[in-house]
């Protein structure tokens, strides 16, 4: 089965700095990689996703890169703000939905200090 | 689009009683529902996967007789925690996906269960 490793487990940055979270996966059949942001006691919210036919995707201050050869993908947050503080999860799946089971990373607790 | 509603958001029950949690997809047909359990500061632990009209597939170590899952329609799945005990206290969260892969996986708002 798929195995997703996520690092770091905790990331502390100053407001305005960039934050990078990295994930690796094991199943070469995976081709959908979503990132979720979860605030305390709330549901994970999809913030960005990428499919295997794309190497990079950007949405304002958030970007995701994918290296299929190396089987790793990363989340980049620029100009961090205190409201970016949350737990971020990466995931890998063979498809963007349907009955394919996504495998989640263990999460990264991002703390942005004002 | 792709909204999933989960109720209740929190519940307190006595040991030995049963609790039902509902998960509804509001604007799409959820052919598959996933049920997760999440402990504080930990990742999402998949409990079971259910496809509409079929029996749920439980992950190893999850008691199917204790965590009853029903997915009778394309918009509703329920998780019933039977004979709840304090160790069942946790955050339970559902996720839904449809055949339209533009939606990906959408999470419900979660249910905080406390068994006293």
JSON list of C-alpha atoms in Angstrom, two decimals:
[
{"chain": "A", "resi": 1, "resn": "UNK", "atom": "CA", "xyz": [0.00, 0.00, 0.00]},
{"chain": "A", "resi": 2, "resn": "UNK", "atom": "CA", "xyz": [0.87, 3.66, -0.16]},
{"chain": "A", "resi": 3, "resn": "UNK", "atom": "CA", "xyz": [3.08, 5.22, 2.49]},
{"chain": "A", "resi": 4, "resn": "UNK", "atom": "CA", "xyz": [3.31, 8.99, 2.89]},
{"chain": "A", "resi": 5, "resn": "UNK", "atom": "CA", "xyz": [6.02, 10.59, 4.96]},
{"chain": "A", "resi": 6, "resn": "UNK", "atom": "CA", "xyz": [5.69, 14.25, 5.96]},
{"chain": "A", "resi": 7, "resn": "UNK", "atom": "CA", "xyz": [8.33, 16.58, 7.41]},
{"chain": "A", "resi": 8, "resn": "UNK", "atom": "CA", "xyz": [8.78, 18.50, 9.56]},
{"chain": "A", "resi": 9, "resn": "UNK", "atom": "CA", "xyz": [6.27, 17.66, 12.27]},
{"chain": "A", "resi": 10, "resn": "UNK", "atom": "CA", "xyz": [6.53, 21.18, 13.65]},
{"chain": "A", "resi": 11, "resn": "UNK", "atom": "CA", "xyz": [7.58, 24.36, 11.86]},
{"chain": "A", "resi": 12, "resn": "UNK", "atom": "CA", "xyz": [7.96, 27.70, 13.55]},
{"chain": "A", "resi": 13, "resn": "UNK", "atom": "CA", "xyz": [8.52, 30.85, 11.46]},
{"chain": "A", "resi": 14, "resn": "UNK", "atom": "CA", "xyz": [8.35, 34.60, 11.83]},
{"chain": "A", "resi": 15, "resn": "UNK", "atom": "CA", "xyz": [5.58, 36.50, 10.12]},
{"chain": "A", "resi": 16, "resn": "UNK", "atom": "CA", "xyz": [6.62, 37.34, 6.58]},
{"chain": "A", "resi": 17, "resn": "UNK", "atom": "CA", "xyz": [8.98, 34.39, 6.24]},
{"chain": "A", "resi": 18, "resn": "UNK", "atom": "CA", "xyz": [8.40, 31.47, 3.89]},
{"chain": "A", "resi": 19, "resn": "UNK", "atom": "CA", "xyz": [7.42, 27.99, 5.05]},
{"chain": "A", "resi": 20, "resn": "UNK", "atom": "CA", "xyz": [8.09, 24.74, 3.23]},
{"chain": "A", "resi": 21, "resn": "UNK", "atom": "CA", "xyz": [6.57, 21.36, 4.08]},
{"chain": "A", "resi": 22, "resn": "UNK", "atom": "CA", "xyz": [7.77, 18.25, 2.32]},
{"chain": "A", "resi": 23, "resn": "UNK", "atom": "CA", "xyz": [6.14, 14.88, 1.65]},
{"chain": "A", "resi": 24, "resn": "UNK", "atom": "CA", "xyz": [7.31, 11.70, 0.02]},
{"chain": "A", "resi": 25, "resn": "UNK", "atom": "CA", "xyz": [5.20, 8.82, -1.22]},
{"chain": "A", "resi": 26, "resn": "UNK", "atom": "CA", "xyz": [5.92, 5.26, -2.19]},
{"chain": "A", "resi": 27, "resn": "UNK", "atom": "CA", "xyz": [3.30, 4.15, -4.71]},
{"chain": "A", "resi": 28, "resn": "UNK", "atom": "CA", "xyz": [4.17, 5.18, -8.26]},
{"chain": "A", "resi": 29, "resn": "UNK", "atom": "CA", "xyz": [0.50, 4.74, -9.18]},
{"chain": "A", "resi": 30, "resn": "UNK", "atom": "CA", "xyz": [-0.45, 7.77, -7.07]},
{"chain": "A", "resi": 31, "resn": "UNK", "atom": "CA", "xyz": [-1.29, 10.73, -9.23]},
{"chain": "A", "resi": 32, "resn": "UNK", "atom": "CA", "xyz": [-3.35, 13.09, -7.08]},
{"chain": "A", "resi": 33, "resn": "UNK", "atom": "CA", "xyz": [-1.78, 15.06, -4.24]},
{"chain": "A", "resi": 34, "resn": "UNK", "atom": "CA", "xyz": [-3.97, 17.36, -2.16]},
{"chain": "A", "resi": 35, "resn": "UNK", "atom": "CA", "xyz": [-2.92, 19.55, 0.75]},
{"chain": "A", "resi": 36, "resn": "UNK", "atom": "CA", "xyz": [-5.25, 20.28, 3.65]},
{"chain": "A", "resi": 37, "resn": "UNK", "atom": "CA", "xyz": [-5.17, 22.92, 6.37]},
{"chain": "A", "resi": 38, "resn": "UNK", "atom": "CA", "xyz": [-6.80, 22.03, 9.69]},
{"chain": "A", "resi": 39, "resn": "UNK", "atom": "CA", "xyz": [-7.38, 24.55, 12.43]},
{"chain": "A", "resi": 40, "resn": "UNK", "atom": "CA", "xyz": [-7.93, 23.31, 15.95]},
{"chain": "A", "resi": 41, "resn": "UNK", "atom": "CA", "xyz": [-11.24, 21.45, 16.30]},
{"chain": "A", "resi": 42, "resn": "UNK", "atom": "CA", "xyz": [-12.25, 22.08, 12.71]},
{"chain": "A", "resi": 43, "resn": "UNK", "atom": "CA", "xyz": [-12.41, 20.11, 9.51]},
{"chain": "A", "resi": 44, "resn": "UNK", "atom": "CA", "xyz": [-9.45, 19.78, 7.15]},
{"chain": "A", "resi": 45, "resn": "UNK", "atom": "CA", "xyz": [-9.89, 22.26, 4.32]},
{"chain": "A", "resi": 46, "resn": "UNK", "atom": "CA", "xyz": [-8.42, 21.67, 0.88]},
{"chain": "A", "resi": 47, "resn": "UNK", "atom": "CA", "xyz": [-6.03, 24.52, 0.14]},
{"chain": "A", "resi": 48, "resn": "UNK", "atom": "CA", "xyz": [-4.36, 23.32, -3.02]},
{"chain": "A", "resi": 49, "resn": "UNK", "atom": "CA", "xyz": [-3.90, 20.13, -5.00]},
{"chain": "A", "resi": 50, "resn": "UNK", "atom": "CA", "xyz": [-1.79, 18.91, -7.86]},
{"chain": "A", "resi": 51, "resn": "UNK", "atom": "CA", "xyz": [-2.09, 16.10, -10.33]},
{"chain": "A", "resi": 52, "resn": "UNK", "atom": "CA", "xyz": [0.75, 14.08, -11.78]},
{"chain": "A", "resi": 53, "resn": "UNK", "atom": "CA", "xyz": [0.66, 15.72, -15.19]},
{"chain": "A", "resi": 54, "resn": "UNK", "atom": "CA", "xyz": [1.70, 19.03, -13.63]},
{"chain": "A", "resi": 55, "resn": "UNK", "atom": "CA", "xyz": [5.00, 19.89, -11.93]},
{"chain": "A", "resi": 56, "resn": "UNK", "atom": "CA", "xyz": [3.95, 23.03, -10.12]},
{"chain": "A", "resi": 57, "resn": "UNK", "atom": "CA", "xyz": [0.79, 24.87, -9.19]},
{"chain": "A", "resi": 58, "resn": "UNK", "atom": "CA", "xyz": [0.40, 28.24, -7.55]},
{"chain": "A", "resi": 59, "resn": "UNK", "atom": "CA", "xyz": [-2.47, 30.03, -5.87]},
{"chain": "A", "resi": 60, "resn": "UNK", "atom": "CA", "xyz": [-1.53, 33.43, -4.48]},
{"chain": "A", "resi": 61, "resn": "UNK", "atom": "CA", "xyz": [0.83, 32.82, -1.54]},
{"chain": "A", "resi": 62, "resn": "UNK", "atom": "CA", "xyz": [0.58, 29.05, -1.77]},
{"chain": "A", "resi": 63, "resn": "UNK", "atom": "CA", "xyz": [2.37, 26.79, -4.23]},
{"chain": "A", "resi": 64, "resn": "UNK", "atom": "CA", "xyz": [2.87, 23.07, -4.57]},
{"chain": "A", "resi": 65, "resn": "UNK", "atom": "CA", "xyz": [5.63, 21.32, -6.49]},
{"chain": "A", "resi": 66, "resn": "UNK", "atom": "CA", "xyz": [5.72, 17.70, -7.55]},
{"chain": "A", "resi": 67, "resn": "UNK", "atom": "CA", "xyz": [8.65, 15.54, -8.57]},
{"chain": "A", "resi": 68, "resn": "UNK", "atom": "CA", "xyz": [7.22, 12.25, -9.80]},
{"chain": "A", "resi": 69, "resn": "UNK", "atom": "CA", "xyz": [10.62, 10.72, -10.46]},
{"chain": "A", "resi": 70, "resn": "UNK", "atom": "CA", "xyz": [11.74, 11.26, -6.90]},
{"chain": "A", "resi": 71, "resn": "UNK", "atom": "CA", "xyz": [8.23, 10.70, -5.52]},
{"chain": "A", "resi": 72, "resn": "UNK", "atom": "CA", "xyz": [8.09, 13.83, -3.47]},
{"chain": "A", "resi": 73, "resn": "UNK", "atom": "CA", "xyz": [5.94, 16.93, -3.35]},
{"chain": "A", "resi": 74, "resn": "UNK", "atom": "CA", "xyz": [6.15, 20.10, -1.32]},
{"chain": "A", "resi": 75, "resn": "UNK", "atom": "CA", "xyz": [3.95, 22.91, -0.07]},
{"chain": "A", "resi": 76, "resn": "UNK", "atom": "CA", "xyz": [5.37, 26.42, -0.15]},
{"chain": "A", "resi": 77, "resn": "UNK", "atom": "CA", "xyz": [3.77, 29.30, 1.72]},
{"chain": "A", "resi": 78, "resn": "UNK", "atom": "CA", "xyz": [5.26, 32.73, 1.14]},
{"chain": "A", "resi": 79, "resn": "UNK", "atom": "CA", "xyz": [4.82, 35.88, 3.24]},
{"chain": "A", "resi": 80, "resn": "UNK", "atom": "CA", "xyz": [3.37, 33.87, 6.10]},
{"chain": "A", "resi": 81, "resn": "UNK", "atom": "CA", "xyz": [0.77, 35.46, 8.35]},
{"chain": "A", "resi": 82, "resn": "UNK", "atom": "CA", "xyz": [-0.37, 34.50, 11.86]},
{"chain": "A", "resi": 83, "resn": "UNK", "atom": "CA", "xyz": [-3.64, 33.17, 10.40]},
{"chain": "A", "resi": 84, "resn": "UNK", "atom": "CA", "xyz": [-1.61, 30.60, 8.49]},
{"chain": "A", "resi": 85, "resn": "UNK", "atom": "CA", "xyz": [-0.94, 28.90, 11.82]},
{"chain": "A", "resi": 86, "resn": "UNK", "atom": "CA", "xyz": [-2.58, 25.47, 11.67]},
{"chain": "A", "resi": 87, "resn": "UNK", "atom": "CA", "xyz": [-1.83, 21.82, 11.02]},
{"chain": "A", "resi": 88, "resn": "UNK", "atom": "CA", "xyz": [-1.16, 20.98, 7.38]},
{"chain": "A", "resi": 89, "resn": "UNK", "atom": "CA", "xyz": [-1.65, 17.50, 5.94]},
{"chain": "A", "resi": 90, "resn": "UNK", "atom": "CA", "xyz": [-0.44, 16.18, 2.63]},
{"chain": "A", "resi": 91, "resn": "UNK", "atom": "CA", "xyz": [-2.08, 13.20, 0.96]},
{"chain": "A", "resi": 92, "resn": "UNK", "atom": "CA", "xyz": [-1.57, 10.91, -2.01]},
{"chain": "A", "resi": 93, "resn": "UNK", "atom": "CA", "xyz": [-4.16, 9.00, -3.99]},
{"chain": "A", "resi": 94, "resn": "UNK", "atom": "CA", "xyz": [-4.48, 7.17, -7.28]},
{"chain": "A", "resi": 95, "resn": "UNK", "atom": "CA", "xyz": [-7.31, 9.42, -8.26]},
{"chain": "A", "resi": 96, "resn": "UNK", "atom": "CA", "xyz": [-8.94, 12.67, -7.20]},
{"chain": "A", "resi": 97, "resn": "UNK", "atom": "CA", "xyz": [-11.89, 11.02, -5.57]},
{"chain": "A", "resi": 98, "resn": "UNK", "atom": "CA", "xyz": [-14.02, 8.02, -6.36]},
{"chain": "A", "resi": 99, "resn": "UNK", "atom": "CA", "xyz": [-13.35, 4.95, -4.29]},
{"chain": "A", "resi": 100, "resn": "UNK", "atom": "CA", "xyz": [-9.60, 5.44, -4.16]},
{"chain": "A", "resi": 101, "resn": "UNK", "atom": "CA", "xyz": [-8.45, 5.77, -0.58]},
{"chain": "A", "resi": 102, "resn": "UNK", "atom": "CA", "xyz": [-6.20, 8.77, 0.09]},
{"chain": "A", "resi": 103, "resn": "UNK", "atom": "CA", "xyz": [-3.19, 8.21, 2.33]},
{"chain": "A", "resi": 104, "resn": "UNK", "atom": "CA", "xyz": [-2.41, 11.11, 4.65]},
{"chain": "A", "resi": 105, "resn": "UNK", "atom": "CA", "xyz": [0.85, 12.29, 6.07]},
{"chain": "A", "resi": 106, "resn": "UNK", "atom": "CA", "xyz": [1.21, 12.71, 9.81]},
{"chain": "A", "resi": 107, "resn": "UNK", "atom": "CA", "xyz": [0.75, 16.45, 9.65]},
{"chain": "A", "resi": 108, "resn": "UNK", "atom": "CA", "xyz": [2.88, 19.54, 10.20]},
{"chain": "A", "resi": 109, "resn": "UNK", "atom": "CA", "xyz": [2.04, 22.03, 12.89]},
{"chain": "A", "resi": 110, "resn": "UNK", "atom": "CA", "xyz": [2.89, 25.46, 11.47]},
{"chain": "A", "resi": 111, "resn": "UNK", "atom": "CA", "xyz": [3.30, 28.29, 13.94]},
{"chain": "A", "resi": 112, "resn": "UNK", "atom": "CA", "xyz": [3.66, 31.81, 12.58]},
{"chain": "A", "resi": 113, "resn": "UNK", "atom": "CA", "xyz": [4.90, 34.27, 15.16]},
{"chain": "A", "resi": 114, "resn": "UNK", "atom": "CA", "xyz": [3.75, 37.86, 14.73]},
{"chain": "B", "resi": 1, "resn": "UNK", "atom": "CA", "xyz": [-19.66, 23.05, -4.73]},
{"chain": "B", "resi": 2, "resn": "UNK", "atom": "CA", "xyz": [-18.70, 19.93, -2.78]},
{"chain": "B", "resi": 3, "resn": "UNK", "atom": "CA", "xyz": [-20.18, 20.58, 0.64]},
{"chain": "B", "resi": 4, "resn": "UNK", "atom": "CA", "xyz": [-20.37, 17.89, 3.30]},
{"chain": "B", "resi": 5, "resn": "UNK", "atom": "CA", "xyz": [-22.48, 18.37, 6.40]},
{"chain": "B", "resi": 6, "resn": "UNK", "atom": "CA", "xyz": [-21.83, 16.37, 9.57]},
{"chain": "B", "resi": 7, "resn": "UNK", "atom": "CA", "xyz": [-24.00, 16.22, 12.68]},
{"chain": "B", "resi": 8, "resn": "UNK", "atom": "CA", "xyz": [-23.84, 16.51, 15.56]},
{"chain": "B", "resi": 9, "resn": "UNK", "atom": "CA", "xyz": [-20.78, 18.69, 15.96]},
{"chain": "B", "resi": 10, "resn": "UNK", "atom": "CA", "xyz": [-20.38, 17.52, 19.51]},
{"chain": "B", "resi": 11, "resn": "UNK", "atom": "CA", "xyz": [-22.08, 14.99, 21.77]},
{"chain": "B", "resi": 12, "resn": "UNK", "atom": "CA", "xyz": [-21.72, 13.83, 25.34]},
{"chain": "B", "resi": 13, "resn": "UNK", "atom": "CA", "xyz": [-23.13, 10.43, 26.21]},
{"chain": "B", "resi": 14, "resn": "UNK", "atom": "CA", "xyz": [-23.07, 7.97, 29.07]},
{"chain": "B", "resi": 15, "resn": "UNK", "atom": "CA", "xyz": [-21.08, 4.76, 28.98]},
{"chain": "B", "resi": 16, "resn": "UNK", "atom": "CA", "xyz": [-23.03, 1.94, 27.46]},
{"chain": "B", "resi": 17, "resn": "UNK", "atom": "CA", "xyz": [-25.22, 4.05, 25.23]},
{"chain": "B", "resi": 18, "resn": "UNK", "atom": "CA", "xyz": [-25.05, 4.36, 21.45]},
{"chain": "B", "resi": 19, "resn": "UNK", "atom": "CA", "xyz": [-24.41, 7.47, 19.42]},
{"chain": "B", "resi": 20, "resn": "UNK", "atom": "CA", "xyz": [-25.22, 8.05, 15.76]},
{"chain": "B", "resi": 21, "resn": "UNK", "atom": "CA", "xyz": [-23.26, 10.50, 13.62]},
{"chain": "B", "resi": 22, "resn": "UNK", "atom": "CA", "xyz": [-24.59, 11.61, 10.24]},
{"chain": "B", "resi": 23, "resn": "UNK", "atom": "CA", "xyz": [-22.65, 12.73, 7.22]},
{"chain": "B", "resi": 24, "resn": "UNK", "atom": "CA", "xyz": [-24.46, 14.24, 4.23]},
{"chain": "B", "resi": 25, "resn": "UNK", "atom": "CA", "xyz": [-23.19, 15.44, 0.89]},
{"chain": "B", "resi": 26, "resn": "UNK", "atom": "CA", "xyz": [-25.29, 18.48, 0.07]},
{"chain": "B", "resi": 27, "resn": "UNK", "atom": "CA", "xyz": [-24.55, 19.23, -3.54]},
{"chain": "B", "resi": 28, "resn": "UNK", "atom": "CA", "xyz": [-23.05, 16.12, -5.05]},
{"chain": "B", "resi": 29, "resn": "UNK", "atom": "CA", "xyz": [-23.53, 12.37, -5.04]},
{"chain": "B", "resi": 30, "resn": "UNK", "atom": "CA", "xyz": [-21.07, 10.76, -2.68]},
{"chain": "B", "resi": 31, "resn": "UNK", "atom": "CA", "xyz": [-20.40, 7.32, -4.08]},
{"chain": "B", "resi": 32, "resn": "UNK", "atom": "CA", "xyz": [-17.78, 6.75, -1.41]},
{"chain": "B", "resi": 33, "resn": "UNK", "atom": "CA", "xyz": [-17.65, 7.90, 2.19]},
{"chain": "B", "resi": 34, "resn": "UNK", "atom": "CA", "xyz": [-14.65, 7.61, 4.46]},
{"chain": "B", "resi": 35, "resn": "UNK", "atom": "CA", "xyz": [-14.82, 7.66, 8.26]},
{"chain": "B", "resi": 36, "resn": "UNK", "atom": "CA", "xyz": [-11.84, 8.84, 10.26]},
{"chain": "B", "resi": 37, "resn": "UNK", "atom": "CA", "xyz": [-10.94, 9.10, 13.88]},
{"chain": "B", "resi": 38, "resn": "UNK", "atom": "CA", "xyz": [-8.52, 11.77, 15.00]},
{"chain": "B", "resi": 39, "resn": "UNK", "atom": "CA", "xyz": [-6.73, 11.95, 18.32]},
{"chain": "B", "resi": 40, "resn": "UNK", "atom": "CA", "xyz": [-5.34, 15.25, 19.59]},
{"chain": "B", "resi": 41, "resn": "UNK", "atom": "CA", "xyz": [-2.33, 16.45, 17.61]},
{"chain": "B", "resi": 42, "resn": "UNK", "atom": "CA", "xyz": [-2.38, 13.38, 15.41]},
{"chain": "B", "resi": 43, "resn": "UNK", "atom": "CA", "xyz": [-3.22, 12.58, 11.83]},
{"chain": "B", "resi": 44, "resn": "UNK", "atom": "CA", "xyz": [-6.44, 11.20, 10.46]},
{"chain": "B", "resi": 45, "resn": "UNK", "atom": "CA", "xyz": [-6.84, 7.50, 11.15]},
{"chain": "B", "resi": 46, "resn": "UNK", "atom": "CA", "xyz": [-9.03, 5.79, 8.56]},
{"chain": "B", "resi": 47, "resn": "UNK", "atom": "CA", "xyz": [-11.63, 3.58, 10.22]},
{"chain": "B", "resi": 48, "resn": "UNK", "atom": "CA", "xyz": [-13.64, 2.40, 7.25]},
{"chain": "B", "resi": 49, "resn": "UNK", "atom": "CA", "xyz": [-14.60, 3.03, 3.67]},
{"chain": "B", "resi": 50, "resn": "UNK", "atom": "CA", "xyz": [-18.15, 2.68, 2.46]},
{"chain": "B", "resi": 51, "resn": "UNK", "atom": "CA", "xyz": [-19.56, 2.65, -1.02]},
{"chain": "B", "resi": 52, "resn": "UNK", "atom": "CA", "xyz": [-23.22, 3.42, -1.54]},
{"chain": "B", "resi": 53, "resn": "UNK", "atom": "CA", "xyz": [-25.34, 0.32, -1.25]},
{"chain": "B", "resi": 54, "resn": "UNK", "atom": "CA", "xyz": [-22.47, -1.90, -0.11]},
{"chain": "B", "resi": 55, "resn": "UNK", "atom": "CA", "xyz": [-21.13, -3.06, 3.20]},
{"chain": "B", "resi": 56, "resn": "UNK", "atom": "CA", "xyz": [-18.35, -0.94, 4.62]},
{"chain": "B", "resi": 57, "resn": "UNK", "atom": "CA", "xyz": [-14.76, -2.08, 4.45]},
{"chain": "B", "resi": 58, "resn": "UNK", "atom": "CA", "xyz": [-13.13, -1.71, 7.85]},
{"chain": "B", "resi": 59, "resn": "UNK", "atom": "CA", "xyz": [-9.46, -1.08, 8.48]},
{"chain": "B", "resi": 60, "resn": "UNK", "atom": "CA", "xyz": [-7.50, -3.59, 10.50]},
{"chain": "B", "resi": 61, "resn": "UNK", "atom": "CA", "xyz": [-8.12, -3.22, 14.21]},
{"chain": "B", "resi": 62, "resn": "UNK", "atom": "CA", "xyz": [-11.46, -1.43, 13.86]},
{"chain": "B", "resi": 63, "resn": "UNK", "atom": "CA", "xyz": [-14.35, -3.38, 15.38]},
{"chain": "B", "resi": 64, "resn": "UNK", "atom": "CA", "xyz": [-17.14, -3.55, 12.84]},
{"chain": "B", "resi": 65, "resn": "UNK", "atom": "CA", "xyz": [-19.70, -4.54, 15.47]},
{"chain": "B", "resi": 66, "resn": "UNK", "atom": "CA", "xyz": [-18.84, -1.52, 17.55]},
{"chain": "B", "resi": 67, "resn": "UNK", "atom": "CA", "xyz": [-18.65, 1.06, 14.77]},
{"chain": "B", "resi": 68, "resn": "UNK", "atom": "CA", "xyz": [-21.65, 0.45, 12.54]},
{"chain": "B", "resi": 69, "resn": "UNK", "atom": "CA", "xyz": [-21.55, 2.21, 9.21]},
{"chain": "B", "resi": 70, "resn": "UNK", "atom": "CA", "xyz": [-24.49, 2.59, 6.89]},
{"chain": "B", "resi": 71, "resn": "UNK", "atom": "CA", "xyz": [-24.33, 4.18, 3.44]},
{"chain": "B", "resi": 72, "resn": "UNK", "atom": "CA", "xyz": [-27.82, 3.58, 2.15]},
{"chain": "B", "resi": 73, "resn": "UNK", "atom": "CA", "xyz": [-28.02, 6.55, -0.21]},
{"chain": "B", "resi": 74, "resn": "UNK", "atom": "CA", "xyz": [-25.73, 8.63, -2.36]},
{"chain": "B", "resi": 75, "resn": "UNK", "atom": "CA", "xyz": [-26.04, 11.56, 0.01]},
{"chain": "B", "resi": 76, "resn": "UNK", "atom": "CA", "xyz": [-26.06, 10.04, 3.48]},
{"chain": "B", "resi": 77, "resn": "UNK", "atom": "CA", "xyz": [-23.76, 7.86, 5.53]},
{"chain": "B", "resi": 78, "resn": "UNK", "atom": "CA", "xyz": [-24.04, 7.20, 9.25]},
{"chain": "B", "resi": 79, "resn": "UNK", "atom": "CA", "xyz": [-21.59, 5.99, 11.87]},
{"chain": "B", "resi": 80, "resn": "UNK", "atom": "CA", "xyz": [-23.07, 4.51, 15.03]},
{"chain": "B", "resi": 81, "resn": "UNK", "atom": "CA", "xyz": [-20.81, 4.00, 18.00]},
{"chain": "B", "resi": 82, "resn": "UNK", "atom": "CA", "xyz": [-22.47, 1.21, 19.96]},
{"chain": "B", "resi": 83, "resn": "UNK", "atom": "CA", "xyz": [-22.09, 0.63, 23.67]},
{"chain": "B", "resi": 84, "resn": "UNK", "atom": "CA", "xyz": [-19.75, 3.59, 23.91]},
{"chain": "B", "resi": 85, "resn": "UNK", "atom": "CA", "xyz": [-16.98, 3.66, 26.50]},
{"chain": "B", "resi": 86, "resn": "UNK", "atom": "CA", "xyz": [-14.71, 6.49, 27.61]},
{"chain": "B", "resi": 87, "resn": "UNK", "atom": "CA", "xyz": [-11.90, 5.21, 25.37]},
{"chain": "B", "resi": 88, "resn": "UNK", "atom": "CA", "xyz": [-14.17, 5.87, 22.39]},
{"chain": "B", "resi": 89, "resn": "UNK", "atom": "CA", "xyz": [-14.02, 9.58, 23.14]},
{"chain": "B", "resi": 90, "resn": "UNK", "atom": "CA", "xyz": [-12.45, 11.21, 20.12]},
{"chain": "B", "resi": 91, "resn": "UNK", "atom": "CA", "xyz": [-12.97, 13.48, 17.12]},
{"chain": "B", "resi": 92, "resn": "UNK", "atom": "CA", "xyz": [-14.77, 11.59, 14.36]},
{"chain": "B", "resi": 93, "resn": "UNK", "atom": "CA", "xyz": [-14.79, 13.03, 10.88]},
{"chain": "B", "resi": 94, "resn": "UNK", "atom": "CA", "xyz": [-16.22, 11.88, 7.57]},
{"chain": "B", "resi": 95, "resn": "UNK", "atom": "CA", "xyz": [-15.02, 12.54, 4.07]},
{"chain": "B", "resi": 96, "resn": "UNK", "atom": "CA", "xyz": [-16.94, 12.10, 0.86]},
{"chain": "B", "resi": 97, "resn": "UNK", "atom": "CA", "xyz": [-15.98, 11.66, -2.75]},
{"chain": "B", "resi": 98, "resn": "UNK", "atom": "CA", "xyz": [-17.99, 11.24, -5.90]},
{"chain": "B", "resi": 99, "resn": "UNK", "atom": "CA", "xyz": [-17.42, 9.89, -9.35]},
{"chain": "B", "resi": 100, "resn": "UNK", "atom": "CA", "xyz": [-16.82, 13.44, -10.51]},
{"chain": "B", "resi": 101, "resn": "UNK", "atom": "CA", "xyz": [-13.16, 13.67, -9.63]},
{"chain": "B", "resi": 102, "resn": "UNK", "atom": "CA", "xyz": [-13.18, 17.43, -9.79]},
{"chain": "B", "resi": 103, "resn": "UNK", "atom": "CA", "xyz": [-14.40, 17.38, -6.21]},
{"chain": "B", "resi": 104, "resn": "UNK", "atom": "CA", "xyz": [-11.58, 15.35, -4.71]},
{"chain": "B", "resi": 105, "resn": "UNK", "atom": "CA", "xyz": [-12.20, 14.51, -1.07]},
{"chain": "B", "resi": 106, "resn": "UNK", "atom": "CA", "xyz": [-14.38, 16.81, 1.00]},
{"chain": "B", "resi": 107, "resn": "UNK", "atom": "CA", "xyz": [-14.52, 16.62, 4.77]},
{"chain": "B", "resi": 108, "resn": "UNK", "atom": "CA", "xyz": [-17.42, 17.03, 7.11]},
{"chain": "B", "resi": 109, "resn": "UNK", "atom": "CA", "xyz": [-17.08, 19.38, 10.07]},
{"chain": "B", "resi": 110, "resn": "UNK", "atom": "CA", "xyz": [-16.34, 16.59, 12.51]},
{"chain": "B", "resi": 111, "resn": "UNK", "atom": "CA", "xyz": [-18.01, 15.33, 15.68]},
{"chain": "B", "resi": 112, "resn": "UNK", "atom": "CA", "xyz": [-16.42, 15.61, 19.11]},
{"chain": "B", "resi": 113, "resn": "UNK", "atom": "CA", "xyz": [-17.62, 12.60, 21.09]},
{"chain": "B", "resi": 114, "resn": "UNK", "atom": "CA", "xyz": [-17.17, 12.52, 24.84]},
{"chain": "B", "resi": 115, "resn": "UNK", "atom": "CA", "xyz": [-18.24, 9.41, 26.72]},
{"chain": "B", "resi": 116, "resn": "UNK", "atom": "CA", "xyz": [-18.65, 9.84, 30.47]}
]
